Amino acid sequence: MANISPRKLRDDLYCYSYQQDSSMPLVISVLASLIERNLARNERIAKNCTWALSKNVRTRVFDCHETPDMTIQSYLERIFRYTRAGPSVYVVAYVYIDRFCQLYPEFRISPRNVHRLLITTIMVASKYVEDMNYRNSYFARVGGLTTNEMNKLEMEFLFMMGFKFHVNMSVFESYCCHLEREVSIGGGYEIERTLRCAEEIKSKQIEERSCCSQITRVLL
C-alpha cells in the first residue's frame, strides 16, 4: 500500500509517471473518501428531511434507474485504469463538482447520481486538462453508459454550468491544499479504510472464483 501523506499527493499531481506498472494515484483514494463521507451525510439528511431531496428536474439528469453495484473507489479506479487520465484531471473534476453543488444547492450527491456525475465531470475535466482525449463513446463504455447517454449528460452539464470551466492556478492550488488537509488532518484513516475494503472485496472475489472453478472440475 502506498504511503498516505500530503507530500505523496502533491508528488502524484506534479510528478506522476505514466508507465504501465504505475501505482494508482493517491488523489483517487482521497476523492473517493471525500465523496463517500458526503454520501453518508446526505443519506442521514434525507432520512430526517424530505425537503432535502432535489426537486430540480434538470439536476435529475444524473439519476439512474438502478443504483450501480460498484463502490466509488472501484469506479474511480476503473476510470483511471482505462482512460489513464492524469491526477490533475481528478482535482479539476472535484472543482467542477464543488461548483455544480454551489450553483444548485438543492442538489444532493446520492448513490443514484454519483457515478454519472463522476464520469461526466472527469470526462469534461480531461478535455480541459489533457492534450489528447478519448471519444465520448469510449468514456461511455468505461462508465457503463450508452454513447447517447454520455453525450446528453455532457451537454446538460455544459449548459447547467454556464460553460464556466476555466480553473486558474490559484484555484487549482487551493483545491490541492484542501485535498492535502484531507489526508493530514483526518482523511488518512478514511482513505486507508477505503483501500482495505477494496482489497477485501477483491480477495473475496478471487476466493469465490477459485471455489467455483474447483466445483466445476469436480462436476466434470
PDB file of C-alpha atoms in Angstrom:
ATOM      1  CA  MET A   1       0.000   0.000   0.000  1.00  0.00           C
ATOM      2  CA  ALA A   2       1.255   3.482  -0.914  1.00  0.00           C
ATOM      3  CA  ASN A   3       2.375   5.820   1.824  1.00  0.00           C
ATOM      4  CA  ILE A   4      -0.585   8.006   2.833  1.00  0.00           C
ATOM      5  CA  SER A   5       0.832  11.525   3.111  1.00  0.00           C
ATOM      6  CA  PRO A   6       0.182  15.057   1.799  1.00  0.00           C
ATOM      7  CA  ARG A   7       3.590  15.038   0.114  1.00  0.00           C
ATOM      8  CA  LYS A   8       2.705  11.837  -1.754  1.00  0.00           C
ATOM      9  CA  LEU A   9      -0.478  13.504  -3.018  1.00  0.00           C
ATOM     10  CA  ARG A  10       1.410  16.529  -4.352  1.00  0.00           C
ATOM     11  CA  ASP A  11       4.142  14.350  -5.887  1.00  0.00           C
ATOM     12  CA  ASP A  12       1.430  12.429  -7.765  1.00  0.00           C
ATOM     13  CA  LEU A  13      -0.140  15.646  -9.055  1.00  0.00           C
ATOM     14  CA  TYR A  14       3.064  17.169 -10.418  1.00  0.00           C
ATOM     15  CA  CYS A  15       5.486  14.290 -10.987  1.00  0.00           C
ATOM     16  CA  TYR A  16       3.276  11.298 -11.812  1.00  0.00           C
ATOM     17  CA  SER A  17       4.777   8.615 -14.064  1.00  0.00           C
ATOM     18  CA  TYR A  18       2.550   7.171 -16.778  1.00  0.00           C
ATOM     19  CA  GLN A  19       4.287   3.823 -17.007  1.00  0.00           C
ATOM     20  CA  GLN A  20       2.086   0.755 -17.395  1.00  0.00           C
ATOM     21  CA  ASP A  21       3.024  -0.532 -13.946  1.00  0.00           C
ATOM     22  CA  SER A  22       2.414   2.806 -12.193  1.00  0.00           C
ATOM     23  CA  SER A  23       0.521   2.586  -8.933  1.00  0.00           C
ATOM     24  CA  MET A  24      -2.908   4.166  -8.509  1.00  0.00           C
ATOM     25  CA  PRO A  25      -2.598   7.934  -7.803  1.00  0.00           C
ATOM     26  CA  LEU A  26      -3.401   8.849  -4.213  1.00  0.00           C
ATOM     27  CA  VAL A  27      -5.834  11.567  -5.325  1.00  0.00           C
ATOM     28  CA  ILE A  28      -8.294   8.852  -6.391  1.00  0.00           C
ATOM     29  CA  SER A  29      -8.479   7.430  -2.873  1.00  0.00           C
ATOM     30  CA  VAL A  30      -8.733  10.911  -1.358  1.00  0.00           C
ATOM     31  CA  LEU A  31     -11.548  11.885  -3.709  1.00  0.00           C
ATOM     32  CA  ALA A  32     -13.351   8.601  -3.051  1.00  0.00           C
ATOM     33  CA  SER A  33     -13.088   9.198   0.703  1.00  0.00           C
ATOM     34  CA  LEU A  34     -14.490  12.736   0.406  1.00  0.00           C
ATOM     35  CA  ILE A  35     -17.432  11.661  -1.726  1.00  0.00           C
ATOM     36  CA  GLU A  36     -18.195   8.636   0.458  1.00  0.00           C
ATOM     37  CA  ARG A  37     -18.499  10.894   3.502  1.00  0.00           C
ATOM     38  CA  ASN A  38     -20.606  13.359   1.528  1.00  0.00           C
ATOM     39  CA  LEU A  39     -22.899  10.497   0.524  1.00  0.00           C
ATOM     40  CA  ALA A  40     -23.250   9.292   4.107  1.00  0.00           C
ATOM     41  CA  ARG A  41     -24.064  12.813   5.305  1.00  0.00           C
ATOM     42  CA  ASN A  42     -26.664  13.325   2.563  1.00  0.00           C
ATOM     43  CA  GLU A  43     -28.320   9.990   3.347  1.00  0.00           C
ATOM     44  CA  ARG A  44     -28.656  10.986   7.007  1.00  0.00           C
ATOM     45  CA  ILE A  45     -30.185  14.320   5.982  1.00  0.00           C
ATOM     46  CA  ALA A  46     -32.575  12.657   3.532  1.00  0.00           C
ATOM     47  CA  LYS A  47     -33.869  10.309   6.231  1.00  0.00           C
ATOM     48  CA  ASN A  48     -34.783  13.197   8.520  1.00  0.00           C
ATOM     49  CA  CYS A  49     -35.822  15.859   5.991  1.00  0.00           C
ATOM     50  CA  THR A  50     -37.999  15.121   2.969  1.00  0.00           C
ATOM     51  CA  TRP A  51     -37.296  18.635   1.643  1.00  0.00           C
ATOM     52  CA  ALA A  52     -33.627  17.691   1.292  1.00  0.00           C
ATOM     53  CA  LEU A  53     -34.438  15.726  -1.883  1.00  0.00           C
ATOM     54  CA  SER A  54     -33.734  17.688  -5.072  1.00  0.00           C
ATOM     55  CA  LYS A  55     -36.851  18.959  -6.822  1.00  0.00           C
ATOM     56  CA  ASN A  56     -34.910  20.452  -9.734  1.00  0.00           C
ATOM     57  CA  VAL A  57     -35.759  18.439 -12.845  1.00  0.00           C
ATOM     58  CA  ARG A  58     -32.528  19.472 -14.568  1.00  0.00           C
ATOM     59  CA  THR A  59     -30.246  18.029 -11.878  1.00  0.00           C
ATOM     60  CA  ARG A  60     -32.109  14.730 -12.054  1.00  0.00           C
ATOM     61  CA  VAL A  61     -30.449  14.088 -15.401  1.00  0.00           C
ATOM     62  CA  PHE A  62     -27.719  12.311 -13.419  1.00  0.00           C
ATOM     63  CA  ASP A  63     -30.152   9.928 -11.720  1.00  0.00           C
ATOM     64  CA  CYS A  64     -30.030   6.332 -12.918  1.00  0.00           C
ATOM     65  CA  HIS A  65     -32.884   3.831 -12.763  1.00  0.00           C
ATOM     66  CA  GLU A  66     -30.875   1.321 -10.734  1.00  0.00           C
ATOM     67  CA  THR A  67     -28.073   2.066  -8.282  1.00  0.00           C
ATOM     68  CA  PRO A  68     -24.782   0.718  -9.756  1.00  0.00           C
ATOM     69  CA  ASP A  69     -23.290  -2.161  -7.783  1.00  0.00           C
ATOM     70  CA  MET A  70     -19.809  -0.631  -7.637  1.00  0.00           C
ATOM     71  CA  THR A  71     -18.083   1.346  -4.914  1.00  0.00           C
ATOM     72  CA  ILE A  72     -16.873   4.859  -5.664  1.00  0.00           C
ATOM     73  CA  GLN A  73     -13.284   3.722  -5.110  1.00  0.00           C
ATOM     74  CA  SER A  74     -13.666   0.882  -7.631  1.00  0.00           C
ATOM     75  CA  TYR A  75     -15.421   3.146 -10.120  1.00  0.00           C
ATOM     76  CA  LEU A  76     -12.681   5.779  -9.990  1.00  0.00           C
ATOM     77  CA  GLU A  77     -10.020   3.090 -10.279  1.00  0.00           C
ATOM     78  CA  ARG A  78     -11.787   1.713 -13.356  1.00  0.00           C
ATOM     79  CA  ILE A  79     -11.896   5.156 -14.959  1.00  0.00           C
ATOM     80  CA  PHE A  80      -8.187   5.672 -14.286  1.00  0.00           C
ATOM     81  CA  ARG A  81      -7.233   2.191 -15.466  1.00  0.00           C
ATOM     82  CA  TYR A  82      -8.929   2.537 -18.856  1.00  0.00           C
ATOM     83  CA  THR A  83      -8.519   6.268 -19.567  1.00  0.00           C
ATOM     84  CA  ARG A  84      -5.138   6.941 -17.888  1.00  0.00           C
ATOM     85  CA  ALA A  85      -6.398  10.434 -17.092  1.00  0.00           C
ATOM     86  CA  GLY A  86      -3.724  12.237 -15.070  1.00  0.00           C
ATOM     87  CA  PRO A  87      -4.108  13.012 -11.345  1.00  0.00           C
ATOM     88  CA  SER A  88      -4.705  16.705 -12.092  1.00  0.00           C
ATOM     89  CA  VAL A  89      -7.842  15.728 -14.033  1.00  0.00           C
ATOM     90  CA  TYR A  90      -9.417  14.406 -10.824  1.00  0.00           C
ATOM     91  CA  VAL A  91      -8.621  17.637  -8.979  1.00  0.00           C
ATOM     92  CA  VAL A  92     -10.292  19.672 -11.741  1.00  0.00           C
ATOM     93  CA  ALA A  93     -13.261  17.271 -11.717  1.00  0.00           C
ATOM     94  CA  TYR A  94     -13.509  17.882  -7.961  1.00  0.00           C
ATOM     95  CA  VAL A  95     -13.569  21.640  -8.658  1.00  0.00           C
ATOM     96  CA  TYR A  96     -16.416  21.131 -11.137  1.00  0.00           C
ATOM     97  CA  ILE A  97     -18.424  19.024  -8.677  1.00  0.00           C
ATOM     98  CA  ASP A  98     -17.993  21.677  -5.993  1.00  0.00           C
ATOM     99  CA  ARG A  99     -19.048  24.454  -8.386  1.00  0.00           C
ATOM    100  CA  PHE A 100     -22.053  22.436  -9.504  1.00  0.00           C
ATOM    101  CA  CYS A 101     -23.187  21.893  -5.911  1.00  0.00           C
ATOM    102  CA  GLN A 102     -22.801  25.613  -5.221  1.00  0.00           C
ATOM    103  CA  LEU A 103     -24.820  26.542  -8.314  1.00  0.00           C
ATOM    104  CA  TYR A 104     -27.565  24.065  -7.371  1.00  0.00           C
ATOM    105  CA  PRO A 105     -27.650  23.953  -3.553  1.00  0.00           C
ATOM    106  CA  GLU A 106     -30.747  21.743  -3.595  1.00  0.00           C
ATOM    107  CA  PHE A 107     -28.739  19.048  -5.412  1.00  0.00           C
ATOM    108  CA  ARG A 108     -27.519  16.208  -3.205  1.00  0.00           C
ATOM    109  CA  ILE A 109     -24.955  13.616  -4.239  1.00  0.00           C
ATOM    110  CA  SER A 110     -26.590  10.211  -3.815  1.00  0.00           C
ATOM    111  CA  PRO A 111     -25.948   6.580  -4.762  1.00  0.00           C
ATOM    112  CA  ARG A 112     -28.286   7.101  -7.743  1.00  0.00           C
ATOM    113  CA  ASN A 113     -26.405  10.025  -9.289  1.00  0.00           C
ATOM    114  CA  VAL A 114     -22.808   9.880  -8.068  1.00  0.00           C
ATOM    115  CA  HIS A 115     -21.448   7.529 -10.759  1.00  0.00           C
ATOM    116  CA  ARG A 116     -22.874   9.527 -13.673  1.00  0.00           C
ATOM    117  CA  LEU A 117     -21.751  12.774 -12.089  1.00  0.00           C
ATOM    118  CA  LEU A 118     -18.209  11.416 -11.718  1.00  0.00           C
ATOM    119  CA  ILE A 119     -17.814  10.074 -15.268  1.00  0.00           C
ATOM    120  CA  THR A 120     -19.230  13.329 -16.695  1.00  0.00           C
ATOM    121  CA  THR A 121     -17.030  15.674 -14.666  1.00  0.00           C
ATOM    122  CA  ILE A 122     -13.924  13.555 -15.241  1.00  0.00           C
ATOM    123  CA  MET A 123     -14.546  13.445 -18.997  1.00  0.00           C
ATOM    124  CA  VAL A 124     -15.083  17.220 -19.172  1.00  0.00           C
ATOM    125  CA  ALA A 125     -12.047  17.834 -16.946  1.00  0.00           C
ATOM    126  CA  SER A 126      -9.958  15.546 -19.139  1.00  0.00           C
ATOM    127  CA  LYS A 127     -10.894  17.597 -22.202  1.00  0.00           C
ATOM    128  CA  TYR A 128      -9.869  20.751 -20.340  1.00  0.00           C
ATOM    129  CA  VAL A 129      -6.575  19.443 -18.926  1.00  0.00           C
ATOM    130  CA  GLU A 130      -5.249  16.839 -21.345  1.00  0.00           C
ATOM    131  CA  ASP A 131      -3.875  17.479 -24.848  1.00  0.00           C
ATOM    132  CA  MET A 132      -5.286  14.220 -26.194  1.00  0.00           C
ATOM    133  CA  ASN A 133      -8.544  12.539 -25.199  1.00  0.00           C
ATOM    134  CA  TYR A 134     -10.699   9.547 -25.911  1.00  0.00           C
ATOM    135  CA  ARG A 135     -14.022   9.925 -27.678  1.00  0.00           C
ATOM    136  CA  ASN A 136     -17.267  10.217 -25.735  1.00  0.00           C
ATOM    137  CA  SER A 137     -18.172   6.704 -26.884  1.00  0.00           C
ATOM    138  CA  TYR A 138     -15.097   5.311 -25.123  1.00  0.00           C
ATOM    139  CA  PHE A 139     -15.817   7.190 -21.890  1.00  0.00           C
ATOM    140  CA  ALA A 140     -19.369   5.876 -22.128  1.00  0.00           C
ATOM    141  CA  ARG A 141     -18.157   2.256 -22.253  1.00  0.00           C
ATOM    142  CA  VAL A 142     -15.788   2.854 -19.349  1.00  0.00           C
ATOM    143  CA  GLY A 143     -18.583   4.447 -17.292  1.00  0.00           C
ATOM    144  CA  GLY A 144     -21.197   1.813 -18.162  1.00  0.00           C
ATOM    145  CA  LEU A 145     -23.349   4.116 -20.292  1.00  0.00           C
ATOM    146  CA  THR A 146     -24.501   4.314 -23.890  1.00  0.00           C
ATOM    147  CA  THR A 147     -22.942   6.915 -26.158  1.00  0.00           C
ATOM    148  CA  ASN A 148     -26.251   8.792 -26.364  1.00  0.00           C
ATOM    149  CA  GLU A 149     -26.474   8.912 -22.560  1.00  0.00           C
ATOM    150  CA  MET A 150     -22.892  10.173 -22.294  1.00  0.00           C
ATOM    151  CA  ASN A 151     -23.497  12.864 -24.933  1.00  0.00           C
ATOM    152  CA  LYS A 152     -26.673  14.006 -23.198  1.00  0.00           C
ATOM    153  CA  LEU A 153     -25.009  14.176 -19.770  1.00  0.00           C
ATOM    154  CA  GLU A 154     -22.118  16.205 -21.162  1.00  0.00           C
ATOM    155  CA  MET A 155     -24.399  18.648 -22.977  1.00  0.00           C
ATOM    156  CA  GLU A 156     -26.674  19.126 -19.963  1.00  0.00           C
ATOM    157  CA  PHE A 157     -23.682  19.625 -17.690  1.00  0.00           C
ATOM    158  CA  LEU A 158     -22.095  22.205 -20.001  1.00  0.00           C
ATOM    159  CA  PHE A 159     -25.240  24.329 -20.091  1.00  0.00           C
ATOM    160  CA  MET A 160     -26.018  23.911 -16.388  1.00  0.00           C
ATOM    161  CA  MET A 161     -22.509  25.144 -15.562  1.00  0.00           C
ATOM    162  CA  GLY A 162     -22.871  28.064 -17.962  1.00  0.00           C
ATOM    163  CA  PHE A 163     -19.750  26.862 -19.791  1.00  0.00           C
ATOM    164  CA  LYS A 164     -17.615  28.173 -16.914  1.00  0.00           C
ATOM    165  CA  PHE A 165     -14.901  25.541 -16.764  1.00  0.00           C
ATOM    166  CA  HIS A 166     -11.720  27.568 -16.523  1.00  0.00           C
ATOM    167  CA  VAL A 167      -9.621  26.687 -13.467  1.00  0.00           C
ATOM    168  CA  ASN A 168      -6.700  29.030 -12.849  1.00  0.00           C
ATOM    169  CA  MET A 169      -3.601  28.025 -10.918  1.00  0.00           C
ATOM    170  CA  SER A 170      -4.651  29.703  -7.661  1.00  0.00           C
ATOM    171  CA  VAL A 171      -7.964  27.831  -7.650  1.00  0.00           C
ATOM    172  CA  PHE A 172      -6.208  24.581  -8.551  1.00  0.00           C
ATOM    173  CA  GLU A 173      -3.710  25.085  -5.728  1.00  0.00           C
ATOM    174  CA  SER A 174      -6.456  25.868  -3.209  1.00  0.00           C
ATOM    175  CA  TYR A 175      -8.234  22.595  -4.013  1.00  0.00           C
ATOM    176  CA  CYS A 176      -4.927  20.717  -3.851  1.00  0.00           C
ATOM    177  CA  CYS A 177      -4.378  22.182  -0.378  1.00  0.00           C
ATOM    178  CA  HIS A 178      -7.870  21.091   0.629  1.00  0.00           C
ATOM    179  CA  LEU A 179      -7.126  17.536  -0.513  1.00  0.00           C
ATOM    180  CA  GLU A 180      -3.823  17.628   1.355  1.00  0.00           C
ATOM    181  CA  ARG A 181      -5.596  18.669   4.543  1.00  0.00           C
ATOM    182  CA  GLU A 182      -7.995  15.795   3.975  1.00  0.00           C
ATOM    183  CA  VAL A 183      -5.012  13.457   4.128  1.00  0.00           C
ATOM    184  CA  SER A 184      -3.164  15.076   7.040  1.00  0.00           C
ATOM    185  CA  ILE A 185      -5.986  16.115   9.385  1.00  0.00           C
ATOM    186  CA  GLY A 186      -8.143  13.030   9.423  1.00  0.00           C
ATOM    187  CA  GLY A 187      -8.781  11.728   5.984  1.00  0.00           C
ATOM    188  CA  GLY A 188      -5.897   9.291   6.164  1.00  0.00           C
ATOM    189  CA  TYR A 189      -7.891   6.794   8.211  1.00  0.00           C
ATOM    190  CA  GLU A 190     -10.810   7.034   5.814  1.00  0.00           C
ATOM    191  CA  ILE A 191      -8.521   6.514   2.832  1.00  0.00           C
ATOM    192  CA  GLU A 192      -6.802   3.509   4.400  1.00  0.00           C
ATOM    193  CA  ARG A 193     -10.191   2.038   5.317  1.00  0.00           C
ATOM    194  CA  THR A 194     -11.431   2.545   1.751  1.00  0.00           C
ATOM    195  CA  LEU A 195      -8.336   0.832   0.386  1.00  0.00           C
ATOM    196  CA  ARG A 196      -8.671  -2.040   2.861  1.00  0.00           C
ATOM    197  CA  CYS A 197     -12.321  -2.547   1.918  1.00  0.00           C
ATOM    198  CA  ALA A 198     -11.416  -2.598  -1.771  1.00  0.00           C
ATOM    199  CA  GLU A 199      -8.683  -5.168  -1.117  1.00  0.00           C
ATOM    200  CA  GLU A 200     -11.047  -7.319   0.952  1.00  0.00           C
ATOM    201  CA  ILE A 201     -13.666  -7.271  -1.804  1.00  0.00           C
ATOM    202  CA  LYS A 202     -11.069  -8.248  -4.405  1.00  0.00           C
ATOM    203  CA  SER A 203      -9.737 -11.113  -2.236  1.00  0.00           C
ATOM    204  CA  LYS A 204     -13.274 -12.426  -1.661  1.00  0.00           C
ATOM    205  CA  GLN A 205     -13.964 -12.334  -5.401  1.00  0.00           C
ATOM    206  CA  ILE A 206     -10.773 -14.296  -6.071  1.00  0.00           C
ATOM    207  CA  GLU A 207     -11.749 -16.869  -3.431  1.00  0.00           C
ATOM    208  CA  GLU A 208     -15.242 -17.217  -4.916  1.00  0.00           C
ATOM    209  CA  ARG A 209     -13.858 -17.710  -8.436  1.00  0.00           C
ATOM    210  CA  SER A 210     -11.394 -20.305  -7.137  1.00  0.00           C
ATOM    211  CA  CYS A 211     -14.188 -22.130  -5.314  1.00  0.00           C
ATOM    212  CA  CYS A 212     -16.396 -22.109  -8.415  1.00  0.00           C
ATOM    213  CA  SER A 213     -13.595 -23.479 -10.598  1.00  0.00           C
ATOM    214  CA  GLN A 214     -12.962 -26.312  -8.095  1.00  0.00           C
ATOM    215  CA  ILE A 215     -16.667 -27.208  -8.106  1.00  0.00           C
ATOM    216  CA  THR A 216     -16.686 -27.193 -11.913  1.00  0.00           C
ATOM    217  CA  ARG A 217     -13.702 -29.579 -12.045  1.00  0.00           C
ATOM    218  CA  VAL A 218     -15.433 -31.935  -9.604  1.00  0.00           C
ATOM    219  CA  LEU A 219     -18.630 -31.926 -11.697  1.00  0.00           C
ATOM    220  CA  LEU A 220     -16.671 -32.607 -14.868  1.00  0.00           C
TER     221      LEU A 220
END
